[in-house]
Amino acid sequence: MTQKLYESDAYVQEFTATVLSCAPAQGGYAVVLDKTAFFPEGGGQPCDLGTLGAAHVTDVHTDGTTITHTTDAPLEPGAQVTGRIDWPRRLDAMQQHTGEHILSGALHRLFGAENVGFHIGSPYVRMDTSIPLTAAQLARAEAEANAAVRADTPVHCYIPDAATLAATEYRSKKELEGPVRLVEAGGDCCACCGTHLARTGEVGLIKIISAQHYKTGIRLAVACGQRAYDAVAAICADAEAAGRLFSAPAGSLTPAVENRQNGETALKQRIAALQNALADAYVKAAVPGQPAVLWAEGADGDGLRRIAMAVCAGTNQVACALAPGGQGTSYALAAPEGIDARALGKALNEAFAGRGGGKPAFCQGSLAQPGLTPEAVREKVTTFIINRSIPR
């Protein structure tokens, strides 16, 4: 059995060990030591990386008894080797894991929420809860967790005897047998095999970045320590940049955005009214008994639809509305009863390097044939519709 130095002292960054075995393996060489400070991936925490002598450690895993290090170079069995941990990576994992314990404990104490999923990913920690929680509840738990961080109390990791364990209330995702390693942090007690900080104050900050419904509960994206600082700094910078665009200081962005949205809604309504008026004008200008091909400069997709549908309804003829957009020229094609707009749209796409589709009465798309002026496009489409046998 490999001695787990990281369990007794998570701050060991360099150690000397004896190489017990080394064999070729997928991705390099499988190295087993008599002792190690490298944490193997498990319990939602990624493995440590670093070096063993001149070899780089690219992966660490365990079968529960033996810890195997994957290296990019072989090591001589029986030799003494110096191991060095990638400390910034380890410290980050310790900040995230300790912060997760504190936040999960707060959620459990306040609302009875169980942590049913945990993974230290990038850029955030993923936490899944057993029950749904409101934004107000999450804010309360976050505040309590950060109060525990500021209290800067000791984090205690230990394996109690059977009697003490039986008398101790602790969180665990599953039933455990035999010796159980407990971690006490910020008022929480949880069974855990990971590495943790010595004091809660080293977490620095705990920040819930986002929350979304997931299965029977919610999935949280959480950042702790340096990750939390980086996330908050980025959010503040983003808010400041948005504030400049909206001419509103950070903290007043919500009403500024609401005002902008209300303005956009009113503008869309005005545009729709103008496009309806334009459609009515095109109906009056249409030549009776002939397909109508209309160039509607500035119309968006919805405007082209409105125009084509109105002209088709007013003339009972095929109507094609065109405007710059899409691959080059956007079109909306409406057909009266008895004419399949989809077939005609397909023919337009084939003739003018276009794409699009729709329903029997209406289809929409864009034409990509290069070098077409508005007049040329209108003329080509008009000629095409008039000369082609319209599918029925």
Coordinates of C-alpha atoms in Angstrom, one line a residue:
M1 CA 0.0 0.0 0.0
T2 CA 1.3 3.4 -0.9
Q3 CA 1.7 5.8 2.0
K4 CA -0.6 8.9 1.4
L5 CA 1.5 11.9 2.5
Y6 CA -1.3 14.3 1.3
E7 CA -3.7 12.9 3.9
S8 CA -1.5 13.8 6.9
D9 CA -0.2 17.1 5.4
A10 CA -1.8 18.6 2.4
Y11 CA 0.9 21.3 2.2
V12 CA 3.8 18.9 1.3
Q13 CA 5.1 20.1 -2.0
E14 CA 8.3 18.1 -2.2
F15 CA 9.2 14.6 -1.0
T16 CA 11.5 11.7 -1.6
A17 CA 10.2 8.2 -2.2
T18 CA 11.4 4.8 -3.4
V19 CA 10.2 3.5 -6.9
L20 CA 8.5 0.2 -6.3
S21 CA 7.7 -0.6 -9.9
C22 CA 7.7 1.0 -13.4
A23 CA 6.1 -0.5 -16.5
P24 CA 5.1 0.8 -19.9
A25 CA 1.5 1.9 -20.0
Q26 CA -0.9 3.9 -22.1
G27 CA 0.2 7.5 -22.3
G28 CA 3.7 6.7 -20.8
Y29 CA 4.8 4.7 -17.8
A30 CA 3.0 3.4 -14.8
V31 CA 5.0 4.2 -11.7
V32 CA 4.3 3.0 -8.1
L33 CA 6.1 4.5 -5.1
D34 CA 6.3 3.5 -1.5
K35 CA 4.8 6.9 -0.6
T36 CA 3.5 9.9 -2.4
A37 CA 2.2 13.5 -2.0
F38 CA 0.4 13.3 -5.4
F39 CA -3.4 13.2 -4.9
P40 CA -5.0 10.8 -7.3
E41 CA -8.2 11.9 -9.1
G42 CA -11.3 11.1 -7.0
G43 CA -14.3 12.4 -5.2
G44 CA -14.7 15.2 -7.8
Q45 CA -11.2 16.5 -7.3
P46 CA -8.7 16.3 -10.2
C47 CA -5.3 14.7 -9.7
D48 CA -2.1 16.5 -8.9
L49 CA 0.5 17.0 -11.6
G50 CA 4.2 17.7 -11.2
T51 CA 7.5 15.8 -11.6
L52 CA 9.2 12.7 -10.3
G53 CA 12.9 13.3 -10.9
A54 CA 13.2 14.4 -14.5
A55 CA 10.0 12.7 -15.5
H56 CA 6.7 14.7 -15.7
V57 CA 3.6 13.3 -14.0
T58 CA 0.7 13.5 -16.4
D59 CA -1.9 11.5 -14.4
V60 CA -2.4 9.9 -11.0
H61 CA -5.1 7.4 -10.2
T62 CA -5.8 4.7 -7.6
D63 CA -7.6 1.4 -7.2
G64 CA -8.2 2.1 -3.5
T65 CA -4.9 0.5 -2.4
T66 CA -2.2 1.4 -4.9
I67 CA -1.6 4.8 -6.3
T68 CA -0.2 4.8 -9.8
H69 CA 1.6 7.8 -11.4
T70 CA 1.7 8.1 -15.2
T71 CA 5.0 9.6 -16.2
D72 CA 6.4 10.6 -19.6
A73 CA 9.7 8.8 -18.9
P74 CA 10.7 5.6 -17.1
L75 CA 12.0 5.4 -13.6
E76 CA 14.4 2.7 -12.2
P77 CA 12.7 0.4 -9.7
G78 CA 14.5 0.6 -6.3
A79 CA 15.8 4.1 -7.0
Q80 CA 15.2 7.1 -4.8
V81 CA 13.3 9.8 -6.6
T82 CA 12.3 13.4 -5.6
G83 CA 8.7 14.3 -6.3
R84 CA 7.6 17.9 -6.7
I85 CA 3.9 18.9 -6.8
D86 CA 2.5 21.5 -9.1
W87 CA 1.7 23.7 -6.2
P88 CA -0.5 26.4 -7.9
R89 CA -2.7 23.6 -9.2
R90 CA -2.9 21.9 -5.8
L91 CA -3.6 25.1 -4.0
D92 CA -6.4 25.9 -6.4
A93 CA -7.9 22.4 -5.8
M94 CA -7.7 22.9 -2.0
Q95 CA -9.4 26.3 -2.3
Q96 CA -12.2 24.9 -4.4
H97 CA -12.7 21.8 -2.4
T98 CA -12.7 23.6 1.0
G99 CA -15.0 26.3 -0.3
E100 CA -17.4 23.6 -1.6
H101 CA -17.5 22.0 1.8
I102 CA -18.4 25.3 3.5
L103 CA -21.1 26.2 0.9
S104 CA -22.6 22.7 0.9
G105 CA -22.7 22.8 4.7
A106 CA -24.5 26.1 4.7
L107 CA -27.1 24.8 2.1
H108 CA -27.6 21.7 4.2
R109 CA -28.0 23.5 7.5
L110 CA -30.3 26.2 6.2
F111 CA -32.5 24.3 3.8
G112 CA -31.8 20.6 4.1
A113 CA -30.2 20.5 0.6
E114 CA -27.9 17.6 0.0
N115 CA -24.9 17.8 -2.3
V116 CA -25.5 15.0 -4.8
G117 CA -22.8 15.9 -7.3
F118 CA -19.5 17.7 -7.2
H119 CA -16.7 18.2 -9.7
I120 CA -13.8 20.7 -9.8
G121 CA -13.8 21.6 -13.5
S122 CA -12.7 24.6 -15.5
P123 CA -13.4 27.5 -15.0
Y124 CA -15.8 26.7 -12.2
V125 CA -16.8 24.0 -9.7
R126 CA -20.0 22.2 -10.4
M127 CA -22.3 21.4 -7.5
D128 CA -25.6 19.6 -7.8
T129 CA -28.2 19.9 -5.1
S130 CA -31.0 17.4 -4.2
I131 CA -33.8 20.1 -4.1
P132 CA -34.6 23.3 -5.9
L133 CA -33.5 26.5 -4.3
T134 CA -34.5 30.1 -4.9
A135 CA -32.2 33.0 -5.7
A136 CA -32.8 34.4 -2.2
Q137 CA -31.9 31.1 -0.6
L138 CA -28.7 30.8 -2.6
A139 CA -27.8 34.4 -1.6
R140 CA -28.4 33.6 2.0
A141 CA -26.2 30.4 1.9
E142 CA -23.5 32.3 0.0
A143 CA -23.5 35.0 2.7
E144 CA -23.3 32.5 5.5
A145 CA -20.5 30.6 3.7
N146 CA -18.4 33.8 3.3
A147 CA -19.0 34.7 6.9
A148 CA -17.4 31.3 7.8
V149 CA -14.5 32.2 5.5
R150 CA -14.0 35.5 7.2
A151 CA -14.1 33.8 10.6
D152 CA -10.8 32.1 9.7
T153 CA -11.3 29.0 11.8
P154 CA -9.2 25.8 11.6
V155 CA -10.1 23.1 9.1
H156 CA -9.8 19.7 10.8
C157 CA -9.2 16.5 8.7
Y158 CA -9.1 13.2 10.7
I159 CA -10.1 9.6 10.9
P160 CA -12.1 9.0 14.1
D161 CA -12.4 5.7 15.9
A162 CA -15.5 3.6 15.4
A163 CA -17.2 4.9 18.5
T164 CA -16.5 8.6 17.8
L165 CA -17.7 8.1 14.2
A166 CA -20.9 6.5 15.3
A167 CA -21.6 9.5 17.5
T168 CA -20.7 12.1 14.9
E169 CA -23.2 13.7 12.6
Y170 CA -21.7 14.2 9.1
R171 CA -22.6 14.5 5.5
S172 CA -21.9 11.7 3.0
K173 CA -23.1 11.0 -0.5
K174 CA -23.2 7.3 0.2
E175 CA -23.1 4.7 3.0
L176 CA -19.6 4.1 4.1
E177 CA -18.0 1.1 5.9
G178 CA -14.8 0.9 7.8
P179 CA -12.6 3.9 8.7
V180 CA -14.0 7.2 7.5
R181 CA -12.0 10.3 6.9
L182 CA -13.9 13.4 8.1
V183 CA -13.4 17.0 7.2
E184 CA -14.7 19.8 9.5
A185 CA -14.7 23.2 7.9
G186 CA -16.8 26.3 8.7
G187 CA -19.4 24.5 10.8
D188 CA -19.7 21.6 8.4
C189 CA -18.6 18.0 8.8
C190 CA -18.4 15.8 5.8
A191 CA -16.8 12.5 4.8
C192 CA -14.1 13.3 2.2
C193 CA -10.8 11.9 0.9
G194 CA -9.6 15.2 -0.8
T195 CA -7.0 17.7 0.2
H196 CA -8.1 20.8 2.1
L197 CA -6.7 24.1 3.4
A198 CA -5.6 24.5 7.0
R199 CA -8.0 27.4 7.8
T200 CA -11.2 28.7 6.3
G201 CA -9.7 32.1 5.7
E202 CA -7.4 30.7 3.1
V203 CA -10.5 30.2 0.8
G204 CA -10.6 33.9 0.4
L205 CA -14.0 34.2 -1.2
I206 CA -16.9 31.9 -2.3
K207 CA -19.0 33.1 -5.2
I208 CA -22.0 31.4 -6.9
I209 CA -21.6 32.3 -10.6
S210 CA -24.8 30.7 -11.9
A211 CA -27.7 28.3 -11.1
Q212 CA -29.9 26.3 -13.3
H213 CA -32.6 23.6 -12.8
Y214 CA -31.1 20.1 -13.0
K215 CA -33.1 16.9 -12.4
T216 CA -34.8 17.3 -9.0
G217 CA -32.6 20.2 -7.8
I218 CA -30.3 22.8 -9.2
R219 CA -26.8 22.8 -10.7
L220 CA -24.5 25.5 -9.4
A221 CA -21.3 26.9 -11.0
V222 CA -19.2 28.1 -8.1
A223 CA -15.8 29.8 -7.8
C224 CA -13.6 29.9 -4.7
G225 CA -10.3 31.6 -3.9
Q226 CA -8.4 33.0 -6.8
R227 CA -11.0 31.8 -9.2
A228 CA -13.7 33.8 -7.3
Y229 CA -11.5 36.9 -7.4
D230 CA -11.0 36.5 -11.2
A231 CA -14.7 35.9 -11.8
V232 CA -15.8 38.9 -9.8
A233 CA -13.1 41.1 -11.4
A234 CA -14.4 40.0 -14.9
I235 CA -18.0 40.6 -13.9
C236 CA -17.1 44.1 -12.6
A237 CA -15.2 44.9 -15.8
D238 CA -18.1 43.6 -17.9
A239 CA -20.6 45.7 -15.9
E240 CA -18.4 48.8 -16.2
A241 CA -18.2 48.3 -20.0
A242 CA -21.9 47.8 -20.3
G243 CA -22.5 50.8 -18.1
R244 CA -20.5 53.0 -20.5
L245 CA -22.7 51.7 -23.4
F246 CA -25.9 52.4 -21.5
S247 CA -24.6 55.6 -19.9
A248 CA -25.4 54.1 -16.5
P249 CA -23.1 53.3 -13.6
A250 CA -22.7 49.7 -12.4
G251 CA -25.5 49.1 -10.0
S252 CA -28.0 50.9 -12.2
L253 CA -27.8 48.6 -15.2
T254 CA -31.0 46.7 -14.7
P255 CA -33.3 49.8 -15.2
A256 CA -31.1 51.0 -18.0
V257 CA -31.5 47.7 -19.8
E258 CA -35.2 47.7 -19.1
N259 CA -35.5 51.1 -20.7
R260 CA -33.5 50.0 -23.7
Q261 CA -35.7 46.9 -24.1
N262 CA -38.9 49.0 -23.8
G263 CA -37.5 51.4 -26.5
E264 CA -36.7 48.5 -28.8
T265 CA -40.1 47.0 -28.3
A266 CA -41.7 50.4 -29.3
L267 CA -39.3 50.7 -32.2
K268 CA -40.2 47.2 -33.5
Q269 CA -43.9 48.1 -33.3
R270 CA -43.3 51.2 -35.3
I271 CA -41.2 49.3 -37.9
A272 CA -44.0 46.7 -38.1
A273 CA -46.6 49.4 -38.7
L274 CA -44.4 51.0 -41.4
Q275 CA -43.8 47.6 -43.1
N276 CA -47.6 47.0 -43.1
A277 CA -48.1 50.4 -44.7
L278 CA -45.4 49.6 -47.2
A279 CA -47.1 46.3 -48.0
D280 CA -50.4 48.0 -48.6
A281 CA -48.6 50.4 -51.0
Y282 CA -47.1 47.5 -52.9
V283 CA -50.6 45.9 -53.1
K284 CA -52.0 49.0 -54.7
A285 CA -49.0 49.2 -57.2
A286 CA -49.2 45.6 -58.2
V287 CA -50.0 44.8 -61.9
P288 CA -53.3 42.7 -61.9
G289 CA -52.8 39.2 -63.2
Q290 CA -49.0 39.1 -63.0
P291 CA -46.6 37.8 -60.3
A292 CA -45.2 40.6 -58.2
V293 CA -41.5 40.9 -57.6
L294 CA -40.7 43.7 -55.2
W295 CA -37.4 45.2 -54.0
A296 CA -37.9 46.4 -50.4
E297 CA -34.6 48.1 -49.5
G298 CA -34.1 47.9 -45.7
A299 CA -36.8 45.4 -44.9
D300 CA -35.8 42.6 -42.5
G301 CA -37.0 39.0 -42.7
D302 CA -40.2 39.8 -41.0
G303 CA -40.8 42.8 -43.2
L304 CA -40.3 40.7 -46.3
R305 CA -42.7 38.2 -45.0
R306 CA -45.3 40.8 -44.3
I307 CA -44.9 42.4 -47.7
A308 CA -45.0 39.1 -49.7
M309 CA -48.0 37.8 -47.7
A310 CA -50.0 41.1 -48.1
V311 CA -49.3 41.4 -51.8
C312 CA -50.2 37.8 -52.4
A313 CA -53.5 38.1 -50.5
G314 CA -54.4 41.4 -52.2
T315 CA -53.6 40.2 -55.8
N316 CA -54.1 36.4 -55.6
Q317 CA -50.8 36.2 -57.4
V318 CA -47.3 34.9 -56.5
A319 CA -45.4 37.6 -54.6
C320 CA -41.7 37.7 -54.1
A321 CA -40.2 40.4 -51.9
L322 CA -36.4 41.0 -52.1
A323 CA -33.9 42.9 -50.0
P324 CA -30.1 42.8 -49.3
G325 CA -29.4 40.2 -46.6
G326 CA -28.6 36.5 -45.9
Q327 CA -26.1 35.2 -48.4
G328 CA -26.5 38.3 -50.6
T329 CA -30.2 38.8 -51.3
S330 CA -32.9 37.7 -48.9
Y331 CA -36.3 36.7 -50.3
A332 CA -39.8 35.9 -49.1
L333 CA -42.1 34.1 -51.5
A334 CA -45.9 33.8 -51.0
A335 CA -48.2 31.8 -53.2
P336 CA -52.0 31.7 -53.5
E337 CA -54.0 28.5 -53.0
G338 CA -53.2 25.9 -55.7
I339 CA -49.5 27.0 -56.1
D340 CA -46.8 25.3 -54.1
A341 CA -44.4 28.0 -52.9
R342 CA -41.9 25.4 -51.8
A343 CA -41.4 24.1 -55.3
L344 CA -41.0 27.6 -56.7
G345 CA -38.6 28.5 -53.9
K346 CA -36.5 25.4 -54.7
A347 CA -36.4 26.5 -58.3
L348 CA -35.2 29.9 -57.2
N349 CA -32.5 28.4 -55.0
E350 CA -31.3 26.2 -57.9
A351 CA -31.3 29.1 -60.3
F352 CA -29.5 31.7 -58.1
A353 CA -27.3 29.6 -55.8
G354 CA -29.8 30.1 -52.9
R355 CA -31.0 28.2 -49.9
G356 CA -34.2 28.3 -47.9
G357 CA -37.6 26.5 -47.5
G358 CA -41.0 26.8 -45.9
K359 CA -44.6 25.7 -46.3
P360 CA -46.9 25.4 -49.3
A361 CA -48.2 29.0 -49.0
F362 CA -44.9 30.6 -48.0
C363 CA -41.2 30.1 -48.1
Q364 CA -38.2 32.2 -47.3
G365 CA -34.4 32.1 -48.0
S366 CA -31.5 34.0 -49.6
L367 CA -29.8 34.0 -53.0
A368 CA -26.0 34.0 -53.2
Q369 CA -25.3 34.5 -56.9
P370 CA -22.6 37.2 -56.9
G371 CA -22.6 40.5 -58.8
L372 CA -26.3 41.1 -58.8
T373 CA -27.6 44.6 -58.5
P374 CA -31.0 45.2 -57.1
E375 CA -32.4 45.9 -60.6
A376 CA -30.8 42.8 -62.0
V377 CA -32.1 40.6 -59.2
R378 CA -35.6 42.0 -59.6
E379 CA -35.5 41.5 -63.4
K380 CA -34.1 38.0 -63.2
V381 CA -36.6 36.9 -60.6
T382 CA -39.5 38.5 -62.4
T383 CA -38.5 36.9 -65.7
F384 CA -37.9 33.6 -64.0
I385 CA -41.4 33.6 -62.3
I386 CA -43.2 34.7 -65.5
N387 CA -41.4 32.2 -67.8
R388 CA -41.3 29.2 -65.5
S389 CA -44.3 26.9 -65.4
I390 CA -45.4 27.5 -61.8
P391 CA -45.8 24.1 -60.0
R392 CA -49.3 23.3 -58.9

